[in-house]
PDB file of C-alpha atoms in Angstrom:
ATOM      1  CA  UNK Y 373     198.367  88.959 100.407  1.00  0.00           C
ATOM      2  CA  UNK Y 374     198.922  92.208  98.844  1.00  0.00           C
ATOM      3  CA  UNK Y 375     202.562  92.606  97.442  1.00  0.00           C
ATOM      4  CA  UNK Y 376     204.452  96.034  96.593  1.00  0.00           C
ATOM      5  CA  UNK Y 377     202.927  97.138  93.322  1.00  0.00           C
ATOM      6  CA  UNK Y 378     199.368  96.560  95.376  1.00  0.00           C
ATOM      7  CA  UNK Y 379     200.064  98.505  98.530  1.00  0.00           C
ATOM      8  CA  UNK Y 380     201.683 100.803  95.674  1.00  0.00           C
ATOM      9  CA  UNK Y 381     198.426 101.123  93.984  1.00  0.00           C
ATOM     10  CA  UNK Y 382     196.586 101.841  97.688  1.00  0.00           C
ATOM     11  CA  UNK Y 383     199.480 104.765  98.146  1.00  0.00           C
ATOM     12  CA  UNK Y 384     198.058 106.349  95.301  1.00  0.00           C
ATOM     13  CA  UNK Y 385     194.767 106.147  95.768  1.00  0.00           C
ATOM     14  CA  UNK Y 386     195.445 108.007  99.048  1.00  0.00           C
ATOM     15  CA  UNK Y 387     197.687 110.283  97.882  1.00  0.00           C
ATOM     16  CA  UNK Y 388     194.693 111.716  95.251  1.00  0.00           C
ATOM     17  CA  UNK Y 389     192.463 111.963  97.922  1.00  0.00           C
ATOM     18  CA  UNK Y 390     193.766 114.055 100.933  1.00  0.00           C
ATOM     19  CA  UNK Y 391     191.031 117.104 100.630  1.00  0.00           C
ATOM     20  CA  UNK Y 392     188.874 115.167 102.873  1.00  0.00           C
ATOM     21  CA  UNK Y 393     189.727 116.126 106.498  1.00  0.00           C
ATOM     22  CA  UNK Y 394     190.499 112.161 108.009  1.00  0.00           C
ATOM     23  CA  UNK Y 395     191.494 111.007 105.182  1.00  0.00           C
ATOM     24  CA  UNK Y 396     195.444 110.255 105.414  1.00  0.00           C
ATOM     25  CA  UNK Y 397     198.464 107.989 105.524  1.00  0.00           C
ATOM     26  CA  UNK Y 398     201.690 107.946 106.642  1.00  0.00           C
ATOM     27  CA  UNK Y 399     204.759 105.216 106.057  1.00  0.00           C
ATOM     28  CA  UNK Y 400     202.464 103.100 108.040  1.00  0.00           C
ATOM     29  CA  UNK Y 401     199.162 103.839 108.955  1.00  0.00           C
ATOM     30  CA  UNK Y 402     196.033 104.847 106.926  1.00  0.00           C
ATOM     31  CA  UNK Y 403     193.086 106.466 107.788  1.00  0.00           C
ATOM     32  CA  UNK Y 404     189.370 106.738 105.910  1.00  0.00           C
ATOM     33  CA  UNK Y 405     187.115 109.524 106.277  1.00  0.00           C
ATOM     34  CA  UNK Y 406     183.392 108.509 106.246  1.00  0.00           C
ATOM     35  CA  UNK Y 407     183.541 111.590 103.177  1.00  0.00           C
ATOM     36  CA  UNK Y 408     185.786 108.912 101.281  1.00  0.00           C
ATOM     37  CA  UNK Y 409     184.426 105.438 102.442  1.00  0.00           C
ATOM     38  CA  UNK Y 410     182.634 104.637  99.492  1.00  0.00           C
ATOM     39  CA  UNK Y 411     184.690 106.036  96.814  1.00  0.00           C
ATOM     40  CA  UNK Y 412     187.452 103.693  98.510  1.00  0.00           C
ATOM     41  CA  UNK Y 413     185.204 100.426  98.424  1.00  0.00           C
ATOM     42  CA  UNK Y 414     184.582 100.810  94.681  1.00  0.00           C
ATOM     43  CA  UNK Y 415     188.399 101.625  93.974  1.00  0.00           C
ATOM     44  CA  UNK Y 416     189.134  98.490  95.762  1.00  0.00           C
ATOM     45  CA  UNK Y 417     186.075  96.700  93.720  1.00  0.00           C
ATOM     46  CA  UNK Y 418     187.778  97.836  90.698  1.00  0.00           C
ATOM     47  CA  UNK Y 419     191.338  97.393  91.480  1.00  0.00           C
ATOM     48  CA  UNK Y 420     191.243  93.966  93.319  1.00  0.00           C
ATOM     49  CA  UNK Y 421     188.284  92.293  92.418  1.00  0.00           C
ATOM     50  CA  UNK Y 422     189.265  88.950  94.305  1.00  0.00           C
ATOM     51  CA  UNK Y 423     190.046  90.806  97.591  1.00  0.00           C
ATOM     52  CA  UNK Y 424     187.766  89.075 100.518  1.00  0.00           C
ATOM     53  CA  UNK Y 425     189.027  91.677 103.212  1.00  0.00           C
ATOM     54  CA  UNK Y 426     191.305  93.925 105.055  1.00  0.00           C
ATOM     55  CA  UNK Y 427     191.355  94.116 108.488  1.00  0.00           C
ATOM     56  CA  UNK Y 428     190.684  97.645 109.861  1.00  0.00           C
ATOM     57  CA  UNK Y 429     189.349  99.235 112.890  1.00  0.00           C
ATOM     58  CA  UNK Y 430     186.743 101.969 113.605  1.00  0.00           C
ATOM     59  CA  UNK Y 431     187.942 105.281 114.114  1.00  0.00           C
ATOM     60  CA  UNK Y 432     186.301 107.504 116.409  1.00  0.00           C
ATOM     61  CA  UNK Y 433     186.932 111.646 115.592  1.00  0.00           C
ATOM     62  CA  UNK Y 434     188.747 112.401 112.216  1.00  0.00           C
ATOM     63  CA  UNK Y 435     188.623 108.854 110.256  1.00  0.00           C
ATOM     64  CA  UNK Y 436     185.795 106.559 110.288  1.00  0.00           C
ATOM     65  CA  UNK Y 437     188.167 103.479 109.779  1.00  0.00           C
ATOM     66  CA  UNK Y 438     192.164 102.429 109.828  1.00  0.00           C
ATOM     67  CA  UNK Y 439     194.505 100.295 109.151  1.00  0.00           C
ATOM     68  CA  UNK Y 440     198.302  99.395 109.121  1.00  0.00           C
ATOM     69  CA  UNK Y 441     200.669  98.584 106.176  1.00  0.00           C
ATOM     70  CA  UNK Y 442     200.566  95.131 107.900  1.00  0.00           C
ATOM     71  CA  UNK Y 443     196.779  94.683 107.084  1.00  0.00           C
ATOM     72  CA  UNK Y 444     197.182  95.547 103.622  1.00  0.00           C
ATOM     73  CA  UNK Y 445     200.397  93.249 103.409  1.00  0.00           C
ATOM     74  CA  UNK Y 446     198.103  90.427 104.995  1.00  0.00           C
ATOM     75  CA  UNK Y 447     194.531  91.150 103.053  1.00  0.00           C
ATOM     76  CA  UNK Y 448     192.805  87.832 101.846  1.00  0.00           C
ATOM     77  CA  UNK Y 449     192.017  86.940  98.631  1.00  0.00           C
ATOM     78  CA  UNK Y 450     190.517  84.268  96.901  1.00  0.00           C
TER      79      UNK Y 450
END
């Protein structure tokens, strides 16, 4: 499960990267560009190595994928 300081650490990331039309969050949701996708993998890679997975969903339109604060505050680790 991520804690605080992670979903912190996700806020950022996000927060750097908004010149990618799709590519958002708000207090609660988040949503990926395909533009972003892998640059977001490999900050996750480096970040949180022993993450397994969070559970998202596949955008159709602006964002490729999504997810909620509550996916991030339930990701799996190993």
């Amino acid at each position: 499960m991520m804690n605080e300081e992670d979903i912190a650490k996700v806020n950022e990331w996000f927060d750097r990267h908004t010149e990618n039309y799709g590519t958002y969050r708000t207090d609660r949701e988040y949503s990926l560009s395909d533009w972003d996708m892998q640059e977001f993998s490999d900050f996750l890679q480096e970040e949180f190595p022993d993450l397994v997975g969070i559970r998202c969903y596949i955008g159709t339109g602006d964002s490729n994928i999504w997810f909620f604060r509550e996916d991030l505050e339930k990701a799996e680790f190993y």
